PDB file of C-alpha atoms and ligand atoms in Angstrom:
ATOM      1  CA  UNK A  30     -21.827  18.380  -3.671  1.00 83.00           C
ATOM      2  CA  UNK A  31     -22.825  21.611  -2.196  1.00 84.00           C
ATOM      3  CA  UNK A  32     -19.435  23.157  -0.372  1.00 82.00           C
ATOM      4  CA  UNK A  33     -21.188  23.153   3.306  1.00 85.00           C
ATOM      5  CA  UNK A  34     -23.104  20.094   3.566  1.00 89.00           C
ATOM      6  CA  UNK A  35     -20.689  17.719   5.058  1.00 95.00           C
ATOM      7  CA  UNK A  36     -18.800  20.575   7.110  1.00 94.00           C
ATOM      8  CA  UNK A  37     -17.750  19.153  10.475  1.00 94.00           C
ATOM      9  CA  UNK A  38     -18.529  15.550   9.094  1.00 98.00           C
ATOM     10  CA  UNK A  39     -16.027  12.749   9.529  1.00 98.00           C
ATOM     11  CA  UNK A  40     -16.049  10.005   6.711  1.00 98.00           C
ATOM     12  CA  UNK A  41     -13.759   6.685   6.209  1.00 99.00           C
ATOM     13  CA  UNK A  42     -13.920   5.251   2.394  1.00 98.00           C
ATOM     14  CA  UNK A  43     -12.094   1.765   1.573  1.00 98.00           C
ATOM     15  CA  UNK A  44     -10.112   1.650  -1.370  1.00 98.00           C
ATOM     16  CA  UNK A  45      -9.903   5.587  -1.681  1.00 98.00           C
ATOM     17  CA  UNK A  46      -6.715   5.805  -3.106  1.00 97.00           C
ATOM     18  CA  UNK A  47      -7.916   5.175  -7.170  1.00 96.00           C
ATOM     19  CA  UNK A  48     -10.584   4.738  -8.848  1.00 95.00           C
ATOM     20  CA  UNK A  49     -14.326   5.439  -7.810  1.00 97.00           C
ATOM     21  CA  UNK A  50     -12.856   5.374  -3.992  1.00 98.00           C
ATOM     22  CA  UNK A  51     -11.100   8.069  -5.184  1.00 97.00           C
ATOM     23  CA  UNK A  52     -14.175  10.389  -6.224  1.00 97.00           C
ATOM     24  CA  UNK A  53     -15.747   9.524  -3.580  1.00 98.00           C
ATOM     25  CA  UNK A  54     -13.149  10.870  -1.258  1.00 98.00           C
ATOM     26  CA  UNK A  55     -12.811  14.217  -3.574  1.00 97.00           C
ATOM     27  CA  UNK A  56     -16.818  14.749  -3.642  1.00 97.00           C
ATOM     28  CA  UNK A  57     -16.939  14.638   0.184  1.00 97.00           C
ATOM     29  CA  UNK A  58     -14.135  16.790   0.879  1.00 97.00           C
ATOM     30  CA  UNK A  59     -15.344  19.208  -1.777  1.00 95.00           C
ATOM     31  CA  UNK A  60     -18.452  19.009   1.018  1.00 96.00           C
ATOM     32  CA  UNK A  61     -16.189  20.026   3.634  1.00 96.00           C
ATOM     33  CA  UNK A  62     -15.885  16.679   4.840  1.00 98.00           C
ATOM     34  CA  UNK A  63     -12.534  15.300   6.675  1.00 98.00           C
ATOM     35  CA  UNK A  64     -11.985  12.166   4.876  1.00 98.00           C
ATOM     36  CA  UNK A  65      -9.914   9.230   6.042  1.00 98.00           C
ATOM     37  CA  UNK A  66      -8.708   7.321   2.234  1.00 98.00           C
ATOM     38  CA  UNK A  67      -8.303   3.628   3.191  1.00 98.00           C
ATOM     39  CA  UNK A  68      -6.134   1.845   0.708  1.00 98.00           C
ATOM     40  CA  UNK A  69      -3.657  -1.102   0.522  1.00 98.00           C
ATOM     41  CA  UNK A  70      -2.202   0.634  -1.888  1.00 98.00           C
ATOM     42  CA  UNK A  71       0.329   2.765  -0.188  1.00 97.00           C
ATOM     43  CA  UNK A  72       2.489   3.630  -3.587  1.00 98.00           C
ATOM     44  CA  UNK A  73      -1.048   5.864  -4.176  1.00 97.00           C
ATOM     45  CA  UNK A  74      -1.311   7.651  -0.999  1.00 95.00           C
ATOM     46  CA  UNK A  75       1.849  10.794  -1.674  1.00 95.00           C
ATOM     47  CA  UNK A  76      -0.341  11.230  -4.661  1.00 96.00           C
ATOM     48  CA  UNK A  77      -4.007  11.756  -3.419  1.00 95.00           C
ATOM     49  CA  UNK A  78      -2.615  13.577  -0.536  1.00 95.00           C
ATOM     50  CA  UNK A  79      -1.361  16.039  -2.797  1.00 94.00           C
ATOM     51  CA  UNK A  80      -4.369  16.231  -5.233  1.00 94.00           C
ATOM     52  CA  UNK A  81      -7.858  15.651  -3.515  1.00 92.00           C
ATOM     53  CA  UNK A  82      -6.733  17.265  -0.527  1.00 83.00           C
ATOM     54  CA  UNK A  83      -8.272  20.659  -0.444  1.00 84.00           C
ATOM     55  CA  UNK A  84     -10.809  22.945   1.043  1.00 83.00           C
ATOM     56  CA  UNK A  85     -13.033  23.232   2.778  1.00 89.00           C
ATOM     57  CA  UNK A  86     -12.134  19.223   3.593  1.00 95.00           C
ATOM     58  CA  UNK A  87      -8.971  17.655   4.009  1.00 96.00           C
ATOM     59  CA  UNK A  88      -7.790  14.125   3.576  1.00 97.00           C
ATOM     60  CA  UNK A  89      -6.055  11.859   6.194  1.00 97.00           C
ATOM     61  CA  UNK A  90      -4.140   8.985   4.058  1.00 97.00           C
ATOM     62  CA  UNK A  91      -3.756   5.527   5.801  1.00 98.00           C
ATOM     63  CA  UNK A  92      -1.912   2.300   3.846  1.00 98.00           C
ATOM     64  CA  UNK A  93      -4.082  -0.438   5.368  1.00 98.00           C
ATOM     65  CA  UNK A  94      -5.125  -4.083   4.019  1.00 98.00           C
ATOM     66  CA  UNK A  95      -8.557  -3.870   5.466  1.00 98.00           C
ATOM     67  CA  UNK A  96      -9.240  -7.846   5.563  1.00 98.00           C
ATOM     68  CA  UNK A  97      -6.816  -7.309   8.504  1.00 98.00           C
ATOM     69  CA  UNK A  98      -9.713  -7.450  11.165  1.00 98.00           C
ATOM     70  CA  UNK A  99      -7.201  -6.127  13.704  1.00 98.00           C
ATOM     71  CA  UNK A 100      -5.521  -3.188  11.994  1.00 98.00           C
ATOM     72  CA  UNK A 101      -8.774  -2.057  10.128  1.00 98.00           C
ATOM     73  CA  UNK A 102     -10.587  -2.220  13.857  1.00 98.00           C
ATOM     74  CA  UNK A 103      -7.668  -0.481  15.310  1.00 98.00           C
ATOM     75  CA  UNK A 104      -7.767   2.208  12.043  1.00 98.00           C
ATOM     76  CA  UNK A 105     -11.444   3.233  12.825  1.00 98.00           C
ATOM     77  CA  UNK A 106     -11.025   3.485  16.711  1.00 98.00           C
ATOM     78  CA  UNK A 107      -8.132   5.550  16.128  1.00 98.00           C
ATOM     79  CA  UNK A 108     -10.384   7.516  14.109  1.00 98.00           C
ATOM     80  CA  UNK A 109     -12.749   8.146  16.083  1.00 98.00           C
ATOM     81  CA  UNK A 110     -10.386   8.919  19.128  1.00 98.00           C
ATOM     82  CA  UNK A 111      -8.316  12.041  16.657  1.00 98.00           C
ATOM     83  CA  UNK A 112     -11.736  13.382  15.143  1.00 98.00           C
ATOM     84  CA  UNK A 113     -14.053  12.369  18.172  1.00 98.00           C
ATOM     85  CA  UNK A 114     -16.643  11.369  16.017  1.00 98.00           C
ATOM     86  CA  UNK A 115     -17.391   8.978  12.615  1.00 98.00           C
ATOM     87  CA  UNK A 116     -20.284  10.185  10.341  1.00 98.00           C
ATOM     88  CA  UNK A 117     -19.816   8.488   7.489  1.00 99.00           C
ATOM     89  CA  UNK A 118     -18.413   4.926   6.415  1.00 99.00           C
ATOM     90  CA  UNK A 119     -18.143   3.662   2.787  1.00 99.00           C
ATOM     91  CA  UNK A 120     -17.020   0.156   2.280  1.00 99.00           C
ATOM     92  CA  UNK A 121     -15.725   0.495  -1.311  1.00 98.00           C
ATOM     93  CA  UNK A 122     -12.505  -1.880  -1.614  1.00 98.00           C
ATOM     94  CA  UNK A 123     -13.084  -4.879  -4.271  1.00 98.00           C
ATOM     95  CA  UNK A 124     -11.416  -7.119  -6.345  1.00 97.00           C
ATOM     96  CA  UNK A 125     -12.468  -8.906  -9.036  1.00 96.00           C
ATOM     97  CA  UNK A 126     -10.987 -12.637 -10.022  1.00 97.00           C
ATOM     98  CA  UNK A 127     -13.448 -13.866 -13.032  1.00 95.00           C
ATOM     99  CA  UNK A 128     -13.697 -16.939 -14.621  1.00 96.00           C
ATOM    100  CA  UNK A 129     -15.942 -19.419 -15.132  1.00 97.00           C
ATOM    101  CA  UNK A 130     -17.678 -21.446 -12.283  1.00 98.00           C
ATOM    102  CA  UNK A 131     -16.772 -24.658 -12.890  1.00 98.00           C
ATOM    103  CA  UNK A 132     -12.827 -24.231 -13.233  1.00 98.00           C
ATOM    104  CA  UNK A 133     -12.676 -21.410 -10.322  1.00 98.00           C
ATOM    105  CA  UNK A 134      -9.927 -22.265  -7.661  1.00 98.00           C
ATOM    106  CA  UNK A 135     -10.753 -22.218  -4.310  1.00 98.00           C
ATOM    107  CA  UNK A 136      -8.024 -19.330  -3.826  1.00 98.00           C
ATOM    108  CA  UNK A 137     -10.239 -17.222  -5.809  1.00 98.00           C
ATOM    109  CA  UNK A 138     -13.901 -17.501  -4.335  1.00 98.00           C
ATOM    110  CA  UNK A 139     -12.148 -17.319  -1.021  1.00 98.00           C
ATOM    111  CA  UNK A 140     -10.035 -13.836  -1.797  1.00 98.00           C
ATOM    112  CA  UNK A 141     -12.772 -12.099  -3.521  1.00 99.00           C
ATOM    113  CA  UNK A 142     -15.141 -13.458  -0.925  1.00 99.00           C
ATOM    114  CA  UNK A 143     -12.981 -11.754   2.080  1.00 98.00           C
ATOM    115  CA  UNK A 144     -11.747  -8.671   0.210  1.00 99.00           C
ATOM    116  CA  UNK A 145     -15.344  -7.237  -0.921  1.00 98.00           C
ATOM    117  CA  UNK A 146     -17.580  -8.917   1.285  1.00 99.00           C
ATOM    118  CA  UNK A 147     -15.672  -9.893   4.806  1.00 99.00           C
ATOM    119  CA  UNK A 148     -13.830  -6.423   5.145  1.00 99.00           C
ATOM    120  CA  UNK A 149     -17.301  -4.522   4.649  1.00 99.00           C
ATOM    121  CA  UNK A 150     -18.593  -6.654   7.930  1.00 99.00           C
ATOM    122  CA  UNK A 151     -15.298  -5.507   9.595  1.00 99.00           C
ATOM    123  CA  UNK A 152     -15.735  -1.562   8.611  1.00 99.00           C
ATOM    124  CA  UNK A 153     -19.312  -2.187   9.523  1.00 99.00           C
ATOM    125  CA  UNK A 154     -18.576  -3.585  12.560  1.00 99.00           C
ATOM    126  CA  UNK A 155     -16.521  -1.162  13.660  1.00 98.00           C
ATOM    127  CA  UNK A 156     -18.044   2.126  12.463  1.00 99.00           C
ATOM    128  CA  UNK A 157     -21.334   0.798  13.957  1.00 98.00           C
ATOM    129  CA  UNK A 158     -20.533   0.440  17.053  1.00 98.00           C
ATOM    130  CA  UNK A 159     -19.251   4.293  17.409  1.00 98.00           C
ATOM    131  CA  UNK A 160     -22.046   5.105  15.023  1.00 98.00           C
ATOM    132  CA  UNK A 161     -24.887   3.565  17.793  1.00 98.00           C
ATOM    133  CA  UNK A 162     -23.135   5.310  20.414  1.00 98.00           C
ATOM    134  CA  UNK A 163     -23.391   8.915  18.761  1.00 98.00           C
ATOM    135  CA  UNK A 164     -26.709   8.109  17.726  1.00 98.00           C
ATOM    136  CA  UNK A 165     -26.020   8.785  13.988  1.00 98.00           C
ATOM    137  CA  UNK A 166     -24.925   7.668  11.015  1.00 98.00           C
ATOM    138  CA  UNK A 167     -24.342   6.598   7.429  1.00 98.00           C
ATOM    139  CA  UNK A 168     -22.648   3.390   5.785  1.00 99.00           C
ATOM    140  CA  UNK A 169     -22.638   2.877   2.649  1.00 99.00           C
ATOM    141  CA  UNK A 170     -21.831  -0.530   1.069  1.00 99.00           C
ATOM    142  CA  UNK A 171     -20.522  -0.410  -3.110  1.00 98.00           C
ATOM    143  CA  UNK A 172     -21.989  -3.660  -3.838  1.00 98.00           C
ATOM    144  CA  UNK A 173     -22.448  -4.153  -8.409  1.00 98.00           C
ATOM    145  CA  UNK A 174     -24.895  -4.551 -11.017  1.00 97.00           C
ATOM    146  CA  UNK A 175     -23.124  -8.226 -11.063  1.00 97.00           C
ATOM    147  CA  UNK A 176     -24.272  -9.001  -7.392  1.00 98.00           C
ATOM    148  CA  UNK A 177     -28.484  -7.379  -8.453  1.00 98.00           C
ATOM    149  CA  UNK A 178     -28.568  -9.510 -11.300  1.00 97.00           C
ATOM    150  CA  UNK A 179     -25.847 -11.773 -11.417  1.00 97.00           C
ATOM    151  CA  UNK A 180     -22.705 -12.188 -14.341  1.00 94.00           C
ATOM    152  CA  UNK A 181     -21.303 -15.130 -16.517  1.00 93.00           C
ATOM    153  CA  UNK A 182     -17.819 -15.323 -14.977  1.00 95.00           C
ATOM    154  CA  UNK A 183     -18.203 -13.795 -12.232  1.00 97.00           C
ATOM    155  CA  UNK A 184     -19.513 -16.138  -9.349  1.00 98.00           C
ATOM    156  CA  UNK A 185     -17.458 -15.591  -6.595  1.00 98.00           C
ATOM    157  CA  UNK A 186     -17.331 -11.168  -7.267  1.00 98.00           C
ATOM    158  CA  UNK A 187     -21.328 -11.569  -7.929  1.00 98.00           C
ATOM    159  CA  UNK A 188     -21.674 -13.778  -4.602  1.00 99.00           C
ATOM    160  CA  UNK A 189     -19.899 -10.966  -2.843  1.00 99.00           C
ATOM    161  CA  UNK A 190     -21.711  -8.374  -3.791  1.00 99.00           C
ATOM    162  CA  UNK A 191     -24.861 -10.009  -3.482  1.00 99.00           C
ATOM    163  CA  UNK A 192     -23.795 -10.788   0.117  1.00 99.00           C
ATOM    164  CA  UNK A 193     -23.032  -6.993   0.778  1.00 99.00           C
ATOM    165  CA  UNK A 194     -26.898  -6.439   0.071  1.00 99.00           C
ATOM    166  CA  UNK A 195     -27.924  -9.019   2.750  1.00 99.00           C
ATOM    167  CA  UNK A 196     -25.412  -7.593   5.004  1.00 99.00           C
ATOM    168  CA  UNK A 197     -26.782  -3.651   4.059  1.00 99.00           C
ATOM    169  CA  UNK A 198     -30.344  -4.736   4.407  1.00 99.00           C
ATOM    170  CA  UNK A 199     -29.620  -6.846   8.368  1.00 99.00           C
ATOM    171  CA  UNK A 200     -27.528  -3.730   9.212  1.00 99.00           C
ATOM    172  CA  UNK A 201     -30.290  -0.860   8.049  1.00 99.00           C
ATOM    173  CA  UNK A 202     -32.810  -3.329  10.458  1.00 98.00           C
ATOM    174  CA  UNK A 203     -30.376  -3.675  13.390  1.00 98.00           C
ATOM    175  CA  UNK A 204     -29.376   0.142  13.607  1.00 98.00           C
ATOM    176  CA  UNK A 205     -31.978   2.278  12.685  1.00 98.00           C
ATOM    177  CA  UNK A 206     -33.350   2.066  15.799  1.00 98.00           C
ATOM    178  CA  UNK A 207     -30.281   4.163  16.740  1.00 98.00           C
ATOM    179  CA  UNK A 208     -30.907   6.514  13.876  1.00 98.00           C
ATOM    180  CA  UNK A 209     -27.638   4.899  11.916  1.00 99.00           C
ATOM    181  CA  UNK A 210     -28.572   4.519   8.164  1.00 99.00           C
ATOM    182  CA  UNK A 211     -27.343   2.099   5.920  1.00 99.00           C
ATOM    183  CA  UNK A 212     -27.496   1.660   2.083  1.00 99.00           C
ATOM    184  CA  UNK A 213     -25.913  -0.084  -1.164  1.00 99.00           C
ATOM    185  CA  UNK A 214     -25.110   1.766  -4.113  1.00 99.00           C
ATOM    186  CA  UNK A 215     -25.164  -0.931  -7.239  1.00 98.00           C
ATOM    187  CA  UNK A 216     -22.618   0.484  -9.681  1.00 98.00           C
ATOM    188  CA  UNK A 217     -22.706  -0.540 -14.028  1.00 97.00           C
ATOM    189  CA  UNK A 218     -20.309  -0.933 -15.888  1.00 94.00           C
ATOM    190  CA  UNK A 219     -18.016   2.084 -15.298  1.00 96.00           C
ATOM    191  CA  UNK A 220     -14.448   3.353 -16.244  1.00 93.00           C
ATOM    192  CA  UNK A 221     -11.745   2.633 -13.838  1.00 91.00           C
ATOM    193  CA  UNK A 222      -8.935   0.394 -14.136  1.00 87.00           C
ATOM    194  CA  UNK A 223     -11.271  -2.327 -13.075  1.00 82.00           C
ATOM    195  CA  UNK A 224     -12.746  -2.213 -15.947  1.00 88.00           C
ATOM    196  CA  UNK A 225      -9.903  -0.958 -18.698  1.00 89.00           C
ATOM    197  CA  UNK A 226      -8.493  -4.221 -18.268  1.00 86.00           C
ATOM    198  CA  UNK A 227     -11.378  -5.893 -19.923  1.00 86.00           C
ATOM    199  CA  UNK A 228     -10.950  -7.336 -23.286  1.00 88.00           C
ATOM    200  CA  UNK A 229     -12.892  -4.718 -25.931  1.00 91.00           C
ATOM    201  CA  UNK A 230     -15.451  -7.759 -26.865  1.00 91.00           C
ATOM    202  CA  UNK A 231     -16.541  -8.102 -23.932  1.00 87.00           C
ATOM    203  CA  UNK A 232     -17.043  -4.289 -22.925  1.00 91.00           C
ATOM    204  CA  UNK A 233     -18.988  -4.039 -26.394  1.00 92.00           C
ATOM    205  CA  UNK A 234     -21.517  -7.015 -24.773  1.00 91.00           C
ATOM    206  CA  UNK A 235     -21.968  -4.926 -22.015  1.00 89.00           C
ATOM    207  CA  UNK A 236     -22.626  -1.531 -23.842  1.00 94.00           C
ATOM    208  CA  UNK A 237     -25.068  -3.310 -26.186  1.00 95.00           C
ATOM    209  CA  UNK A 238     -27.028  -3.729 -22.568  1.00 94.00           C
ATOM    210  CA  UNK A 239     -27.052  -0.054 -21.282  1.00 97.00           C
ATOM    211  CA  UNK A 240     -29.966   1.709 -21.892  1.00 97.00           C
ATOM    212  CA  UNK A 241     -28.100   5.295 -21.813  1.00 97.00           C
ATOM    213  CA  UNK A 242     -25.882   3.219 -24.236  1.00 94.00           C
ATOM    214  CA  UNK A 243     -22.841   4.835 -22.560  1.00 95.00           C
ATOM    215  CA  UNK A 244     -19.934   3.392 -19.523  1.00 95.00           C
ATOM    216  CA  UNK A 245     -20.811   5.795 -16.564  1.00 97.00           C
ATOM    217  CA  UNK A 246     -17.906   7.571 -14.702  1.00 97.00           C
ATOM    218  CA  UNK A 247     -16.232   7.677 -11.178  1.00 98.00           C
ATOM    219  CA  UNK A 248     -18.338  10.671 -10.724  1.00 97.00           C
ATOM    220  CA  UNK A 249     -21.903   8.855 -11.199  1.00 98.00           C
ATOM    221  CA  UNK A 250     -20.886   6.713  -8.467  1.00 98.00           C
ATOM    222  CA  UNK A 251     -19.640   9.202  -6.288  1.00 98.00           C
ATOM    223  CA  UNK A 252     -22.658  11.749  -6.364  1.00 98.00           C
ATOM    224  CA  UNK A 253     -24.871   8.965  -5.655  1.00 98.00           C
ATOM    225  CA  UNK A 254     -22.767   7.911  -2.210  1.00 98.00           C
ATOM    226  CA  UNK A 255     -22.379  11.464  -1.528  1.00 98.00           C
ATOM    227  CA  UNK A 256     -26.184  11.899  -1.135  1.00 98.00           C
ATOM    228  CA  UNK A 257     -26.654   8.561   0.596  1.00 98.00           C
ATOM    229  CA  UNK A 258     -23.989  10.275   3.416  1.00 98.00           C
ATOM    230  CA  UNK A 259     -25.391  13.774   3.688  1.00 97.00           C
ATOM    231  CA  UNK A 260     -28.597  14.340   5.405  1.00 96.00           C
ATOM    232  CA  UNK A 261     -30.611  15.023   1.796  1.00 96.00           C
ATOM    233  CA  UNK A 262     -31.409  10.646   2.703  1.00 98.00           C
ATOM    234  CA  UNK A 263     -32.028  11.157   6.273  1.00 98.00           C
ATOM    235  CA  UNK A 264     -34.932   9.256   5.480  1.00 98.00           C
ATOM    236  CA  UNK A 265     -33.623   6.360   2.839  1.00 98.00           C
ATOM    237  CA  UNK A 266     -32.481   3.434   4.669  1.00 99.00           C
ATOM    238  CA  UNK A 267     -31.306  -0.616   3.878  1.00 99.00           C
ATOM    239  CA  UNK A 268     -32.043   1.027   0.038  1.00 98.00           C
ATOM    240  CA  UNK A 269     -29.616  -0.527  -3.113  1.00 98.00           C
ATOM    241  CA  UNK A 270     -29.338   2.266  -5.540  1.00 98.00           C
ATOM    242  CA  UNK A 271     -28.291   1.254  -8.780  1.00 98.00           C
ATOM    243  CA  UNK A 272     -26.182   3.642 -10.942  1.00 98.00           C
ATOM    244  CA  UNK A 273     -25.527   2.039 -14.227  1.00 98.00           C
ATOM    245  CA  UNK A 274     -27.182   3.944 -16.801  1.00 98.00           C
ATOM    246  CA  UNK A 275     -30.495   1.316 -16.682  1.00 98.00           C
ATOM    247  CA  UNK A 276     -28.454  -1.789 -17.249  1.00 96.00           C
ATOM    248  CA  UNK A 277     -30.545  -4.142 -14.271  1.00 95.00           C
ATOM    249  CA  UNK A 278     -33.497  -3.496 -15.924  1.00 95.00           C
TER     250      UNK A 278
HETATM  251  P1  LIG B  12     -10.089  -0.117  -8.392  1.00 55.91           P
HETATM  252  O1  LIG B  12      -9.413  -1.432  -8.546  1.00 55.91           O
HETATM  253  O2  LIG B  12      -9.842   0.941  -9.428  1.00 55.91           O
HETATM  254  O3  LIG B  12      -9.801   0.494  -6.949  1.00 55.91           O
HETATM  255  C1  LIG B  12     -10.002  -0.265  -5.782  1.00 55.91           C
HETATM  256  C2  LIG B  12      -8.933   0.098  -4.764  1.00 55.91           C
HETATM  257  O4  LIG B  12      -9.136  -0.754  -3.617  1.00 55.91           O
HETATM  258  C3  LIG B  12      -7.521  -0.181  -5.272  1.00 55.91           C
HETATM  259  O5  LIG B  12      -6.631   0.823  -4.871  1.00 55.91           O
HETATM  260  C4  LIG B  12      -7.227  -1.501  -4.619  1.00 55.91           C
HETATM  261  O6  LIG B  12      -5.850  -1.831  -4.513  1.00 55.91           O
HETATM  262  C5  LIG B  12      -7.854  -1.289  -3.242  1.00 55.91           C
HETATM  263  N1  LIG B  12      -7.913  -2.543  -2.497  1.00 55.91           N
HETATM  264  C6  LIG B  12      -8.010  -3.812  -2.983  1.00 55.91           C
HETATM  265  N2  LIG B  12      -7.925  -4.700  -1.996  1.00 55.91           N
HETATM  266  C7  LIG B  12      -7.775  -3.997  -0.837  1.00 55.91           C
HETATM  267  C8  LIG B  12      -7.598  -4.371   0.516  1.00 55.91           C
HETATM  268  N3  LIG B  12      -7.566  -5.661   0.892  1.00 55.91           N
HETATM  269  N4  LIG B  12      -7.465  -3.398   1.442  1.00 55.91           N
HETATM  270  C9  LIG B  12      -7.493  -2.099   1.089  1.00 55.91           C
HETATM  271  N5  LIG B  12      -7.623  -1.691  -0.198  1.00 55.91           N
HETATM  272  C10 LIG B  12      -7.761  -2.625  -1.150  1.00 55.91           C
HETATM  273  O7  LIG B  12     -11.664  -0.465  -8.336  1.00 55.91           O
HETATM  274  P2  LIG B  12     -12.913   0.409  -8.775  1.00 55.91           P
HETATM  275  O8  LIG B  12     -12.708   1.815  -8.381  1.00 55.91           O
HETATM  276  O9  LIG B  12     -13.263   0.092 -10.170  1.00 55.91           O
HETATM  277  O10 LIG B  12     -14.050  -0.247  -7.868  1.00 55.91           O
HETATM  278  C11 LIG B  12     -14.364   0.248  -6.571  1.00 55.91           C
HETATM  279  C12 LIG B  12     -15.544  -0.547  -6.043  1.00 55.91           C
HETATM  280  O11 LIG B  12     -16.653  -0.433  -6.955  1.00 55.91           O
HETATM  281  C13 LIG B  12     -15.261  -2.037  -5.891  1.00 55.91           C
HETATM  282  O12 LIG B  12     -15.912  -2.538  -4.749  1.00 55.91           O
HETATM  283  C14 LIG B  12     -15.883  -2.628  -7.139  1.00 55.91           C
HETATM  284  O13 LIG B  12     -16.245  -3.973  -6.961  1.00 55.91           O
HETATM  285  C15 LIG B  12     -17.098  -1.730  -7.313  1.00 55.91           C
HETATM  286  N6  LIG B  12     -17.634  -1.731  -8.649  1.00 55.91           N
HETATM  287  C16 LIG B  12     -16.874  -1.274  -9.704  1.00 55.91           C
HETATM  288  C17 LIG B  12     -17.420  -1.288 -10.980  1.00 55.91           C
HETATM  289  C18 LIG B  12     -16.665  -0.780 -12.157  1.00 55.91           C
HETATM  290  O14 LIG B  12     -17.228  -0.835 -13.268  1.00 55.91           O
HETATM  291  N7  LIG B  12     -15.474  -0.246 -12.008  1.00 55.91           N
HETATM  292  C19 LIG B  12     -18.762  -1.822 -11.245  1.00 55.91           C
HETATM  293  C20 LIG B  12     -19.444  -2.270 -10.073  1.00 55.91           C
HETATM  294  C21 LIG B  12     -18.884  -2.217  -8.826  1.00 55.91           C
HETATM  295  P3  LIG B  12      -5.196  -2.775  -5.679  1.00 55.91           P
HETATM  296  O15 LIG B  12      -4.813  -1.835  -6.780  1.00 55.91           O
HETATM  297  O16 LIG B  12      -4.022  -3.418  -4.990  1.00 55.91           O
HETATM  298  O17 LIG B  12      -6.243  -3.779  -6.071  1.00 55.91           O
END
């Protein structure tokens, strides 16, 4: 993204410490951006400290499991208390625990449920609230292809994603009155370690349903939630924006 446009701006992404969270942090800091990387992954966080931190942005690591309604509360009022203001938040954190609907444990609908779904109401929450008060800005949900069109073996991942469009669609109605926008971006099939640890058969299936006949990249995903947080959609709200090289069609 252009060097200037997110100058000043304060962003929190979920899950920022691999993966597409992790391009998403780098794109907004290449903005200018000061962006807070929200991971449970603490091993991760010496590491993107000392490669996506650089100017004109900087990044502020925090280890944090955020379906800890407490501590992820407590992360974004802290937040907002250092930088005095929250511009941008992208719920991005998700698991995925596939198999097949009739032998799924409990264990599993419930985890995936309350890591991709329940911790995006809790960021939401949150980053609303200081969002209404300010009188702007951006959240941005990563919901999937899987949760637009649904996906053999994935019920409870597609049931959570699905949910995160309901939730970006009520949360676009409730706060726009307060000029706080809110969006989806619906990812493909793309290559992360999510998806490297899918058996080759069933990554051919889903390349024979691409259009551009290609996996997309951390960067696809990140360009897109970069415009959905800088002001080039001040006008595009409770929108899902698919990125996956035509695949929902
Ligand atoms: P990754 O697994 O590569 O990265 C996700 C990061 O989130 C990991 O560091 C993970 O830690 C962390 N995380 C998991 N649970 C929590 C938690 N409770 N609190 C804080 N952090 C947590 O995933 P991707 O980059 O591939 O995916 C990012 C998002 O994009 C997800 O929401 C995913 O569902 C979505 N998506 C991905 C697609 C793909 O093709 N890759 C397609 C469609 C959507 P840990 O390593 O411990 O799991």
């Amino acid at each position: 993204m252009q060097a200037n446009s997110m100058k000043d701006r304060v962003a929190v992404v979920t899950g920022g410490a691999r993966g597409i969270g992790r391009e998403i942090v780098r794109e907004l800091v290449s903005g200018g951006a000061t962006v807070v990387a929200v991971d449970i992954r603490a091993d991760l966080m010496a590491d993107l400290a000392a490669n996506v931190n650089a100017a004109p942005g900087q990044v502020d690591c925090r280890a944090q499991d955020v379906t800890d309604s407490d501590g992820f509360t407590k992360l974004i009022d802290d937040v907002v208390e250092k930088y005095g203001r929250l511009d941008v938040m992208v719920n991005n954190a998700g698991i995925t625990r596939d198999g097949l609907l009739v032998t799924m444990e409990d264990a599993n609908w419930e985890l995936v449920l309350k890591v991709n779904l329940t911790s995006a109401f809790f960021g939401t929450r949150a980053a609303g609230k200081h969002m209404m008060r300010a009188r702007s800005g951006s959240i941005i949900n990563m919901a999937s292809y899987s949760g637009v069109c649904g996906n053999r073996g994935q019920a409870n991942y597609a049931a959570s994603k699905a949910g995160l469009i309901g939730l970006t669609k009520t949360t676009a109605k409730e706060l726009a009155s307060r000029n706080v926008r809110c969006n989806a971006v619906a990812p493909g099939f793309i290559k992360t370690e999510m998806t490297d640890a899918i058996p080759q058969q069933a990554k051919d299936i889903a390349l024979s349903m691409i259009p551009l006949k290609k996996m997309g990249l951390p960067q696809d995903i990140a360009r897109a939630v970069a415009f959905l947080a800088c002001d080039d959609s001040a006008y595009i709200t409770g929108q899902v924006l698919s990125v996956d090289g035509g695949m929902h069609m």
